[in-house]
Every structure is written in C-alpha cells, then in structure tokens.
CSV table of C-alpha atoms and ligand atoms in Angstrom, one decimal:
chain,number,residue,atom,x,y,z
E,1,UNK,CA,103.6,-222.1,-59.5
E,2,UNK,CA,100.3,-222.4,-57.5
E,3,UNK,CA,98.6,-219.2,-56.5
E,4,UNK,CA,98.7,-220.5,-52.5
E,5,UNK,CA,102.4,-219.6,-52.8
E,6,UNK,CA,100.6,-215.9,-52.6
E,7,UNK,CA,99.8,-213.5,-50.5
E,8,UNK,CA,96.3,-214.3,-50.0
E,9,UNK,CA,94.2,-211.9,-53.4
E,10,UNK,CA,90.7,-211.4,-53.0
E,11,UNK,CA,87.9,-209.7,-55.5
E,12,UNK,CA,88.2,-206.4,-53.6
E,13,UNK,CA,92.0,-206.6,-54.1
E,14,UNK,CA,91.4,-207.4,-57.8
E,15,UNK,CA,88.9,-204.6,-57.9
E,16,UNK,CA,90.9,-201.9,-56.6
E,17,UNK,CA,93.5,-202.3,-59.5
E,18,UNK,CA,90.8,-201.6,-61.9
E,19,UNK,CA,91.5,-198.1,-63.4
E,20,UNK,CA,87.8,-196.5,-62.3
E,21,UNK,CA,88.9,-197.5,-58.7
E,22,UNK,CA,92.3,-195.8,-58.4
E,23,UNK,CA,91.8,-193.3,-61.1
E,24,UNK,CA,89.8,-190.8,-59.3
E,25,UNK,CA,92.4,-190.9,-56.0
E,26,UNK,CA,95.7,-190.3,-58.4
E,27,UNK,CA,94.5,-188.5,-61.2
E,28,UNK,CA,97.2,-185.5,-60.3
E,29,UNK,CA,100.3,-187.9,-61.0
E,30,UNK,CA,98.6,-190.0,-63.7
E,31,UNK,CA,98.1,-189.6,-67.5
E,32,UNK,CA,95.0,-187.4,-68.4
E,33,UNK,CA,92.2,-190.2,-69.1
E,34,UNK,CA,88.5,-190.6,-70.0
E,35,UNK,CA,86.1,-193.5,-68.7
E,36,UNK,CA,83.0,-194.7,-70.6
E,37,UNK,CA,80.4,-197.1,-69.3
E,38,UNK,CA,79.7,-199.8,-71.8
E,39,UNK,CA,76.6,-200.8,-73.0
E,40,UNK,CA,75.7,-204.7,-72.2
E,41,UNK,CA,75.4,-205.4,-75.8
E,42,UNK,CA,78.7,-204.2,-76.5
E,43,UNK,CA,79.6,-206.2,-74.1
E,44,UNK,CA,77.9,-209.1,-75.7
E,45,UNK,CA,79.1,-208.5,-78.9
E,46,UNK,CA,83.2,-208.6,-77.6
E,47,UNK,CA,82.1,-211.6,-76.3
E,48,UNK,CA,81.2,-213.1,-79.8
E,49,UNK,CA,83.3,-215.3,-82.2
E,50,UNK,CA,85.1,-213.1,-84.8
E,51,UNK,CA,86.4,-210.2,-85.6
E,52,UNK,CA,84.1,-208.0,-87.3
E,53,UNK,CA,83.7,-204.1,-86.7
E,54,UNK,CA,79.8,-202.5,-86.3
E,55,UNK,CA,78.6,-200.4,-88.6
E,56,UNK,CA,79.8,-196.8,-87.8
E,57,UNK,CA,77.7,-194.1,-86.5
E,58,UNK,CA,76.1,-193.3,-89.5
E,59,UNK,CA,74.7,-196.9,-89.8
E,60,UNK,CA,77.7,-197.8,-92.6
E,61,UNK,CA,80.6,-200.5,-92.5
E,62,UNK,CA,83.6,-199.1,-91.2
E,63,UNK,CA,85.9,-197.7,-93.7
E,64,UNK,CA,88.7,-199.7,-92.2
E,65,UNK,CA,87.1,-203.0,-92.7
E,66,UNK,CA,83.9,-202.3,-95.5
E,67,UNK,CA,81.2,-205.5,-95.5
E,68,UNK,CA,81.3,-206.9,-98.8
E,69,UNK,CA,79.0,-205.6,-101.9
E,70,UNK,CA,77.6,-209.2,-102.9
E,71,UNK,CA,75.2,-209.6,-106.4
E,72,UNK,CA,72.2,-208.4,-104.2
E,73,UNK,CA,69.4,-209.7,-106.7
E,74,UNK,CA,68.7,-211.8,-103.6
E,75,UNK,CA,68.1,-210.0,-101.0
E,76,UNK,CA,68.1,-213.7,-98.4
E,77,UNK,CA,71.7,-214.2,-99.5
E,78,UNK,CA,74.3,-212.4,-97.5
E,79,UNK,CA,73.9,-208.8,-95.3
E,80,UNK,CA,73.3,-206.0,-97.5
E,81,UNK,CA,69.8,-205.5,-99.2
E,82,UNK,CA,67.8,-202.3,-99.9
E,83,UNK,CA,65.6,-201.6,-96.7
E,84,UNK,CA,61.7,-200.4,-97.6
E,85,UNK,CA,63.1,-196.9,-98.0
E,86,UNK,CA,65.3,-197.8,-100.5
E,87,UNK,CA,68.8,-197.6,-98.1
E,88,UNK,CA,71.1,-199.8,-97.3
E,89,UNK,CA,70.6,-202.4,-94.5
E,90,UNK,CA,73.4,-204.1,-93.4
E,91,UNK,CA,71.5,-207.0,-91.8
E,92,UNK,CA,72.9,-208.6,-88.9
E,93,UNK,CA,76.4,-206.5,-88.1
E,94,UNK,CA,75.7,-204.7,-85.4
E,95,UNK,CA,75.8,-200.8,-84.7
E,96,UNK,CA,75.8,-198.9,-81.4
E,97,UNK,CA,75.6,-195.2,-82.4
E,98,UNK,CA,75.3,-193.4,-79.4
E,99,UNK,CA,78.2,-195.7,-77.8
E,100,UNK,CA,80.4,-194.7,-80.7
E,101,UNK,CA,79.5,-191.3,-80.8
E,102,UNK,CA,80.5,-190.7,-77.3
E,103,UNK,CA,83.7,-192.2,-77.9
E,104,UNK,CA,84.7,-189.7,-80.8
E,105,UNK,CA,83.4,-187.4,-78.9
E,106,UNK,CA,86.5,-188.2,-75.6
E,107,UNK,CA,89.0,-189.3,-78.1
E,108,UNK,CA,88.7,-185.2,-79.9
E,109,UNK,CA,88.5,-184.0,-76.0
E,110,UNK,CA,91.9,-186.0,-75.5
E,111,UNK,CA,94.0,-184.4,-78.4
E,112,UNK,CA,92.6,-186.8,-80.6
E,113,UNK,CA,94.4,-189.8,-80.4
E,114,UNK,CA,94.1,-192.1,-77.2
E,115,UNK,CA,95.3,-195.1,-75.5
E,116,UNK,CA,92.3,-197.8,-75.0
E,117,UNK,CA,92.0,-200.5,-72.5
E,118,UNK,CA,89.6,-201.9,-70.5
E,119,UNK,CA,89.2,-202.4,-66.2
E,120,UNK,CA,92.1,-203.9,-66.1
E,121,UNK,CA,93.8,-204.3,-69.3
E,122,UNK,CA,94.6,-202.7,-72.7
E,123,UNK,CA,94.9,-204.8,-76.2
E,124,UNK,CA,98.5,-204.9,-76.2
E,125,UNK,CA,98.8,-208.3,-77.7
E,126,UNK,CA,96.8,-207.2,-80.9
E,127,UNK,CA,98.6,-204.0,-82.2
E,128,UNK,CA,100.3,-205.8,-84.8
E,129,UNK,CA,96.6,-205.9,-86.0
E,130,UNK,CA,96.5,-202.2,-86.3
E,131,UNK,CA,97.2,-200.8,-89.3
E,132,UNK,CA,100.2,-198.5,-87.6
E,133,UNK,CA,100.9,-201.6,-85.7
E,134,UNK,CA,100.6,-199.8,-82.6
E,135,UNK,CA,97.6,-199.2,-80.0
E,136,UNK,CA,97.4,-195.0,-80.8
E,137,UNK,CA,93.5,-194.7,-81.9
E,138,UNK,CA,92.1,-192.3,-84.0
E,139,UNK,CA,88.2,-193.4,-84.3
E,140,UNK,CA,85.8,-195.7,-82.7
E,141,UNK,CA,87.0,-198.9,-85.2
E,142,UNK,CA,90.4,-198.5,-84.5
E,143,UNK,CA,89.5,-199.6,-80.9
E,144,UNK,CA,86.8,-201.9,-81.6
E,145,UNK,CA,89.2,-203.8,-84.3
E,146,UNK,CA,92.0,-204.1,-81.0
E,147,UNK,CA,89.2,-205.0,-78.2
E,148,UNK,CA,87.6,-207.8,-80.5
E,149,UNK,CA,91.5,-209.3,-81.4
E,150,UNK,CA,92.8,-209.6,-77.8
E,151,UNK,CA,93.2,-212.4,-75.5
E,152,UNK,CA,94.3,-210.0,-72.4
E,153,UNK,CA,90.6,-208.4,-73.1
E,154,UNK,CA,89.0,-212.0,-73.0
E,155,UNK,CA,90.2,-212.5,-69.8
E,156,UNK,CA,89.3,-209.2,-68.6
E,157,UNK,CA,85.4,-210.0,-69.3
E,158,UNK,CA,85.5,-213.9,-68.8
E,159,UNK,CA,87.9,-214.3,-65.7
E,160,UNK,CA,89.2,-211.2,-63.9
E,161,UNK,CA,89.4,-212.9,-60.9
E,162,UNK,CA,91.0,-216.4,-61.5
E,163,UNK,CA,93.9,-215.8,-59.7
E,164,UNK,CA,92.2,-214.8,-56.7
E,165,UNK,CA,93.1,-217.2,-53.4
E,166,UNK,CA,89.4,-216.6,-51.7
E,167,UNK,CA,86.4,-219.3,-53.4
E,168,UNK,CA,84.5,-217.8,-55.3
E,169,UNK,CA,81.2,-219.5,-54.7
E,170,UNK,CA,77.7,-219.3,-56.4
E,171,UNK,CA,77.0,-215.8,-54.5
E,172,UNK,CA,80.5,-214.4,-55.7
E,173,UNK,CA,80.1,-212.6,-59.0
E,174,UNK,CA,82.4,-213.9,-61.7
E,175,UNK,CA,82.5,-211.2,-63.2
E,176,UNK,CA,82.4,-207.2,-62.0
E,177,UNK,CA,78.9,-205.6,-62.6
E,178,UNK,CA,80.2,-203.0,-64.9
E,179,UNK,CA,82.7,-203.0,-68.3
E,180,UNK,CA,84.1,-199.8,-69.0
E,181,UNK,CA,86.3,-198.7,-71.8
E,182,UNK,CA,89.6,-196.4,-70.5
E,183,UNK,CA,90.8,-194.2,-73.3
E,184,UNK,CA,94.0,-192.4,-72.4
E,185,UNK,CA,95.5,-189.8,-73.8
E,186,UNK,CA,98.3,-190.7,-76.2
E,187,UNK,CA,102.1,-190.2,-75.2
E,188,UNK,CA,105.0,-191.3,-77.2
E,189,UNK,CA,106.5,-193.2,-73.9
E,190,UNK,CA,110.2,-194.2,-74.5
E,191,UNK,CA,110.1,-197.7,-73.2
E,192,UNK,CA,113.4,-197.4,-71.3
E,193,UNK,CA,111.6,-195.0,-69.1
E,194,UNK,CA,109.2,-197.3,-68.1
E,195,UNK,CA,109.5,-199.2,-64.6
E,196,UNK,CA,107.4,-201.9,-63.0
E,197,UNK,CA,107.6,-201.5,-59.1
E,198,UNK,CA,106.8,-204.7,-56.9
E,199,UNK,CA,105.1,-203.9,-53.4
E,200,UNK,CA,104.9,-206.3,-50.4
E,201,UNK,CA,103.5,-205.8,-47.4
E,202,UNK,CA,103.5,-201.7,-48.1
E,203,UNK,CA,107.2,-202.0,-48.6
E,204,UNK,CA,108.8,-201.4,-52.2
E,205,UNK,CA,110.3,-204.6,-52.6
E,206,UNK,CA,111.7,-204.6,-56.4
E,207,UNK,CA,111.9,-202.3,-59.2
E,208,UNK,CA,113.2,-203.7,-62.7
E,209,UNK,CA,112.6,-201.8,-66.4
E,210,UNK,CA,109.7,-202.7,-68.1
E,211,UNK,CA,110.9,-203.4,-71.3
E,212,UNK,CA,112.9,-206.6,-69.9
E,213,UNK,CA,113.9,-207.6,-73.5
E,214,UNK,CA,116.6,-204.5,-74.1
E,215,UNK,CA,119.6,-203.4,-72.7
E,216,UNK,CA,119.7,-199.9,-72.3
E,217,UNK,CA,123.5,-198.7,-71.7
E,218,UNK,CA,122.4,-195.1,-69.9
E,219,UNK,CA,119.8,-197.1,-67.7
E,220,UNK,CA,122.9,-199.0,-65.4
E,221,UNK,CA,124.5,-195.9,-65.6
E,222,UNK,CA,121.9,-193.7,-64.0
E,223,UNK,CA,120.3,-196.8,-62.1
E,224,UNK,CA,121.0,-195.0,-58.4
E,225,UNK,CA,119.5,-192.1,-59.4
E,226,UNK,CA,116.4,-193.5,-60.8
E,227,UNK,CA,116.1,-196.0,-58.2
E,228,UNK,CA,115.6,-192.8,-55.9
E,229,UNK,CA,113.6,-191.0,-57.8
E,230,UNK,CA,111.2,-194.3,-57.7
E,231,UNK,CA,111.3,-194.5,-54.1
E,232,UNK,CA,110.5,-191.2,-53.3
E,233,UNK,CA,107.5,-191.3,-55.4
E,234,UNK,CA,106.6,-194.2,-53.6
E,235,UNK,CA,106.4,-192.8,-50.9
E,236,UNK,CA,105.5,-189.2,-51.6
E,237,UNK,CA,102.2,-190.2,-53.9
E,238,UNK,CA,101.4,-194.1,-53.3
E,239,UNK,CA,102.6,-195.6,-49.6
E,240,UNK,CA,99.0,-195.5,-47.6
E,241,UNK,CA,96.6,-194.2,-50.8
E,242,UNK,CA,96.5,-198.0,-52.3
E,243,UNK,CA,93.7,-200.2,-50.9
E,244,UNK,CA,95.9,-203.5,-51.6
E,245,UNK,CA,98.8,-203.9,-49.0
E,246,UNK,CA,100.8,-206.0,-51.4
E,247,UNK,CA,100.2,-204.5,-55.3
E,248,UNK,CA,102.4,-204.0,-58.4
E,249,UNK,CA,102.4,-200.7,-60.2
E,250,UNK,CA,104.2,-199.1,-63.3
E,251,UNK,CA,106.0,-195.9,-63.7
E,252,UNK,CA,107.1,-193.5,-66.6
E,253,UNK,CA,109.6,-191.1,-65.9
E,254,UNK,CA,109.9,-188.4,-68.3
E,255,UNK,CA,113.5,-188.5,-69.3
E,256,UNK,CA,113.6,-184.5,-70.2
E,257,UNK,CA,112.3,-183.2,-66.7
E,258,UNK,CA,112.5,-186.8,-64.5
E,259,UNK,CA,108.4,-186.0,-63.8
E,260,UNK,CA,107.6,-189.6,-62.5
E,261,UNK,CA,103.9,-190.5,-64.0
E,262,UNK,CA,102.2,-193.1,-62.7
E,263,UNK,CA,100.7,-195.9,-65.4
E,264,UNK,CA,98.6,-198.5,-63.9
E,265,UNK,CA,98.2,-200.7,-60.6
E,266,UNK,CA,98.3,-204.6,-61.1
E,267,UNK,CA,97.2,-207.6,-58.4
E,268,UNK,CA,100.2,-209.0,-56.8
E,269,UNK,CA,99.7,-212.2,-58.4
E,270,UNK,CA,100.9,-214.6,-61.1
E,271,UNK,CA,99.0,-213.2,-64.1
E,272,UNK,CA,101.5,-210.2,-63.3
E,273,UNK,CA,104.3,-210.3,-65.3
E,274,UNK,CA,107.2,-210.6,-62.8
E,275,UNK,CA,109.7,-209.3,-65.9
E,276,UNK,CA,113.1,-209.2,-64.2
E,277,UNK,CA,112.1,-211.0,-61.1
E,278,UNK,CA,110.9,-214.3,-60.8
E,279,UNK,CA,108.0,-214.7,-58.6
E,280,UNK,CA,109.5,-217.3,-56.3
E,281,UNK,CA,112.2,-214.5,-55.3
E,282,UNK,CA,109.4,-211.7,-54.8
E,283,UNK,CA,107.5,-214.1,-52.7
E,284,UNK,CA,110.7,-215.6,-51.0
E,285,UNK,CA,111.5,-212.2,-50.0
E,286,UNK,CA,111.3,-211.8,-46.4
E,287,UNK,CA,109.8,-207.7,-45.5
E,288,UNK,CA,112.4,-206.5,-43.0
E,289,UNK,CA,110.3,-205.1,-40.2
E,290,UNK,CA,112.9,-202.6,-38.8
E,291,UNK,CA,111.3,-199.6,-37.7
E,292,UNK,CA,112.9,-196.0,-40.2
E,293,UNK,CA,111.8,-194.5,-43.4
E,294,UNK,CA,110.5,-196.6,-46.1
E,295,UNK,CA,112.9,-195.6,-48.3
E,296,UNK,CA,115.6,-196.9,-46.5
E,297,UNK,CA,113.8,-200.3,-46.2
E,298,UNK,CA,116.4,-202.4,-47.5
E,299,UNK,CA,114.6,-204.3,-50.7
E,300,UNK,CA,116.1,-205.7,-54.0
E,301,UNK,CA,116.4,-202.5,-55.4
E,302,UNK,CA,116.2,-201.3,-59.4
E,303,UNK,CA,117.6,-204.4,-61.1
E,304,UNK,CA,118.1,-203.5,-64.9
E,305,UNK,CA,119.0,-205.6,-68.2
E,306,UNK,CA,123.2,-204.8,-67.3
E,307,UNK,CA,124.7,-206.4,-70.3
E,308,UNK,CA,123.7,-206.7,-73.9
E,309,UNK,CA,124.7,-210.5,-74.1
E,310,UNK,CA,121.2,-210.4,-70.8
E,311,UNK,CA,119.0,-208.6,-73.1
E,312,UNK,CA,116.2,-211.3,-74.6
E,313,UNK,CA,118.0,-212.8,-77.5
E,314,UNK,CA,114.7,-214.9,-78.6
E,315,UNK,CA,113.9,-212.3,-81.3
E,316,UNK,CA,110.6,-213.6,-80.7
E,317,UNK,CA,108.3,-210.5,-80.8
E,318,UNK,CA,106.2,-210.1,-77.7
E,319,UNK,CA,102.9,-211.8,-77.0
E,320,UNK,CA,103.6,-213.6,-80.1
E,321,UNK,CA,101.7,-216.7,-78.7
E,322,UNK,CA,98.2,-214.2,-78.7
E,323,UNK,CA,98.6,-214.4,-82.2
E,324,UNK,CA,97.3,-216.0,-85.1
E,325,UNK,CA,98.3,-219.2,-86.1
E,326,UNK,CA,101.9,-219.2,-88.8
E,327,UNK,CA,99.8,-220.5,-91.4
E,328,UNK,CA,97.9,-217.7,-91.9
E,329,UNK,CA,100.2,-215.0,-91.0
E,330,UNK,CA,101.9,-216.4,-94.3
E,331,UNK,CA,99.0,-216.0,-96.3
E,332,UNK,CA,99.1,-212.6,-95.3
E,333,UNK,CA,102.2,-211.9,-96.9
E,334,UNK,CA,102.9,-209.3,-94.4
E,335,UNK,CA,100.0,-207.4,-94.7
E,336,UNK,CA,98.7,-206.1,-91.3
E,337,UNK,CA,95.5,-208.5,-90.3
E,338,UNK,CA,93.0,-204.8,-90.9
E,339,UNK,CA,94.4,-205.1,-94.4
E,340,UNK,CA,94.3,-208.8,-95.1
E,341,UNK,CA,90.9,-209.2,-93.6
E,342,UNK,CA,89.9,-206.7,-96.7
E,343,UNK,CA,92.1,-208.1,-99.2
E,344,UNK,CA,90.0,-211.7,-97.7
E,345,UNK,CA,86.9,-210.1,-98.2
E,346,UNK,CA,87.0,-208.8,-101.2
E,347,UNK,CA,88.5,-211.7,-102.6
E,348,UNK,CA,85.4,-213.8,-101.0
E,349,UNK,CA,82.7,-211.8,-102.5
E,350,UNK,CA,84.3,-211.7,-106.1
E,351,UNK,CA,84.2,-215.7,-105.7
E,352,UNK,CA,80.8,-215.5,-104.8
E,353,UNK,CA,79.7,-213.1,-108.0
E,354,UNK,CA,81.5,-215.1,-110.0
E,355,UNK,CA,79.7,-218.5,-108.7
G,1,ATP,N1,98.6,-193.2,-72.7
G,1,ATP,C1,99.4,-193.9,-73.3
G,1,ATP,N2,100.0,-193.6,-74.5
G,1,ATP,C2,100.9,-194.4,-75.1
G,1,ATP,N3,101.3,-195.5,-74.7
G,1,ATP,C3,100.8,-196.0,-73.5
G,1,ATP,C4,99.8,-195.2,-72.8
G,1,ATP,N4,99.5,-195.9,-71.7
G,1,ATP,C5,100.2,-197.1,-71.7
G,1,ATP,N5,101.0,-197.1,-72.8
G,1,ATP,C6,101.9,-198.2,-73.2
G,1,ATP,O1,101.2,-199.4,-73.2
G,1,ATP,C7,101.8,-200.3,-72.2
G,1,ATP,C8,100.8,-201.1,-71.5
G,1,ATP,O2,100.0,-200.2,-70.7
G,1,ATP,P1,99.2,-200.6,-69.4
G,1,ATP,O3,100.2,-201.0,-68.4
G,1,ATP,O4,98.2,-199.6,-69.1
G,1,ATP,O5,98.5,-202.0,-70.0
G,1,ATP,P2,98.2,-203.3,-69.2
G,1,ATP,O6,97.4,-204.1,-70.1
G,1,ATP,O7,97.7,-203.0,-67.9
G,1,ATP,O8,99.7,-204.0,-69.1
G,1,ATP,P3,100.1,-205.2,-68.1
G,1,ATP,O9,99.3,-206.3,-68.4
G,1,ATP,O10,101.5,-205.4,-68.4
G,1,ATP,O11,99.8,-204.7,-66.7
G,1,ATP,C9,102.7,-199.4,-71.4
G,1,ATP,O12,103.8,-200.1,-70.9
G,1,ATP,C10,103.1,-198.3,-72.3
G,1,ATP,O13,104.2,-198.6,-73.0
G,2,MG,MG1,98.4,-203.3,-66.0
C-alpha cells in the first residue's frame, strides 16, 4: 500500500508520538517513566556493526557477555593487555561510565527493573536475546544487549520519518536532533488487557486487542463493557490533548480495578501495525460528521479475536523475521543468543590459545 493512501504525516506529527513529547502532558494516566539524554557516542556506537556490550562502569567486560582472556604474551594481538599501571585495558570496546551510571541509578529509582525503549520504539523484536527472554532489565547490559540486537531501534535512529507524506529535502533533518533512552517501570501486563485504539480525524475510529494472535474467551464476553470503558477514556484524558488529529494509541486496562493506563502514541501510518484491521478499512472509513458526543460517533467499534479457529494459527513466534538467520539459531542449540555468544567466545579464544 503506498503511504499517499494516507492522511497526509509530517515530521511534527512523527515527533509528537515520540514519548519526551507526550510524556510530560499525560504523565497522570501513564506508566511511571524515566528519560535520559544519550550521549552522541552512544549513539554512534548503536549505530555500529555487532553486537558487543561496553565495558561496565568500572571499566570491565560486562559479566553477561565477558571479552575473551586471549595468551596475552602479545600485547598487539587481540583487546586485553596490561596498561602502564599494570591494569587491565580492554583496548577498543567501548565504555561510557557516566551514561551507565546514570542509568542504574533510574532503573533502582524505578523499583529496579524497567522497560527500555527509545523515541519511538522499544526492542521488542530482540527479547528472545535476553537471557529471561523478555525485555524486564535489571542493569545497564541488559539494555544495551536489546538496543544493539533490534531492527525496530535501527529504524528509530536511521529513518524515523520514512513514512512521512511531506519531502523531506536537504534542509529537513533526517533524523531528530536528540536520542533518548525511555526506561519504564516494569509491570507484568496481561496481554489480553492490552488494546490498540485507531483515531481519525479526532474520532475513535477502531479498537481491536493487541495481542491479535490469541483468542481470549472472557474478552467477547465483556467486549461492550470494555469498549466503553475505552471510549470514555478517550474522551475523558486524550480527545483535544494530542497534537496529531489522526494518531494510534495503546491502552492497558487493569483487569482487577478496570484503571485504563495509557501505553504509547503511534503515527497513523503504515509502519503501525494495523493488527485486527487492515489499513485499507481504517482509511476507507468515512468520519461521520454528525454533530453529538464523541462517544456516540458511530465507528467500528472493539473488534476482538471471537473464535479460537481466528486466533493466528502460524505458530510462527512474533517478529520472527528480526531474527537471526535458522542456521545459526541451530547452532545454538537453544541456548539464548547472551548465552551462545559466550559459549562462541570462549570457544574462539581456546582455538586461538591452542593455535
Ligand atoms: N512498563 C512496561 N512493563 C512491562 N511491559 C511493558 C511495559 N511497557 C510496555 N510493555 C509491553 O511491551 C509492549 C510494547 O510496548 P510499546 O508499545 O511501548 O512498544 P513499541 O515499540 O512502541 O510497540 P509498537 O511498535 O507496537 O508501537 C506492550 O504491548 C507491552 O506488552
Ligand atoms: Mg508504539
């Protein structure tokens, strides 16, 4: 589908999705969340080939993924040597203490175990990196290792804007003057609870679960009553606040108390997942312009997965195309990637001993 089918998605509409932008505004009916600036050379090193960790803030290898000891009679083979002082130099990796000490620092202020992502978006396609295959971060590494693995992070700092409709000449930035890493605090979401809510023209034109691979039985049951709920959080905390007029944003509701949390705003655009919808329909879909409450506007409602037989029977897991290729997955004989890249290292400096 060509991005002229559109609404017409400039930088400024792009930007206001990014968290910094809303954050500040809905921080009341949002999770609680810390934002760092990041340093241009961290910046420079996500941007470079591999996955390799910095040394941590004590100027050593990262417990999680520990540079090889190679024979170090020569010092020109390889990163670690003794320095003039007689400690350890670890060459070429490189090490941003302050950076990582500040990040420590917000995850303890947070509970101690966050949520990272960046402007725009979180790592999601790398947890099965992690080694609790999941994107709950203790320590500085456990980000770094899921910023350096993901392809949704590349395309936060090579091409935010791509989808936008406007040129974007010479003058045009590609890229947004400033990175900065979101950590949020952790919550165990149920994914069931989770809603993505499509917006048109300020009206809330479709709701559908998040987790469009499942079929949850209570979910068509209680679908009037969570559609309303939806609604009138729509128009309670978001109708008027958003700079966009057409935007797609995501919802928990806690399934104890029904608190609706708000979880991130998205660019109406194709690089949104449209999940239940297709976005020929969403853009097909004509706004009524009747004058009455919002909430009566007459749109395609909450449309949940209402059979098992229409859950995703693919058992394909998802973002499985982010990841690495079968070959080596084998070879990792089902070790997490954090654990085969150690088992790979080790085995490469014991080769090089021996040689
Ligand atoms: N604070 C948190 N604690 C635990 N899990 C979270 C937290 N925030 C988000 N998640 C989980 O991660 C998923 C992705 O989060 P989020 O929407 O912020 O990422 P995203 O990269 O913007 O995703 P998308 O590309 O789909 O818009 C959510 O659906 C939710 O399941
Ligand atoms: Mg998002």
């Amino acid at each position: 589908m060509s991005t002229s089918a559109f609404p017409p998605l400039t930088v400024d509409h792009v930007m206001n999705c990014s968290f910094s932008s809303w954050y500040p505004k809905f921080r009341r009916v949002t999770l609680k969340s810390e934002i760092i600036a990041i340093p241009p050379e961290f910046i420079a090193y996500l941007n470079e080939d591999g996955v390799f960790l910095p040394l941590d803030s004590n100027g050593m290898p990262q417990p999680s993924y520990e540079t090889p000891k190679v024979d170090d009679s020569d010092d020109d083979n390889g990163d670690f040597s003794e320095d003039e002082e007689g400690g350890e130099s670890w060459g070429s990796i490189p090490h941003f203490p302050e950076f990582q000490e500040l990040i420590t620092q917000r995850i303890e202020s947070l509970g101690g175990e966050v949520f990272p992502k960046l402007n725009w978006s979180s790592p999601k396609d790398a947890s099965w990196m992690a080694l609790g295959q999941t994107l709950k971060c203790k320590t500085p590494a456990d980000i770094f290792l899921l910023l350096k693995s993901s392809d949704f992070i590349t395309h936060d700092l090579t091409c935010p804007f791509e989808a936008c409709t406007e040129t974007l000449d010479a003058s045009t930035k590609q890229t947004p003057e400033s990175y900065e890493l979101i950590l949020r605090k952790w919550y165990d979401l149920h994914p069931s609870m989770e809603f993505r809510c499509f917006v048109k023209d300020n009206v809330l034109i479709g709701i559908c679960q998040r987790d469009h691979l499942n079929f949850y039985p209570f979910l068509v049951t209680s679908r009037v009553q969570l559609e309303s709920a939806i609604k009138a959080f729509y128009v309670d905390e978001i109708l008027g606040k958003f700079g966009n007029n057409s935007f797609v944003f995501d919802l928990y509701i806690n399934k104890n108390n029904q608190k609706v949390w708000l979880i991130d705003f998205n660019p109406f655009s194709i690089n949104t997942d449209s999940l239940l919808f297709t976005w020929d329909e969403l853009i097909a879909f004509e706004v009524p312009t009747q004058e009455g409450p919002v909430e009566n506007c007459a749109g395609m409602g909450l449309r949940v997965v209402s059979t098992p037989s229409d859950s995703g029977l693919t058992y394909q897991p998802m973002y499985a195309t982010n990841r690495m290729p079968k070959d080596a997955v084998d070879l990792s004989d089902g070790q997490t990637l954090a654990e085969f890249a150690q088992q790979l290292t080790e085995e490469v400096a014991r080769s090089m001993i021996k040689e």
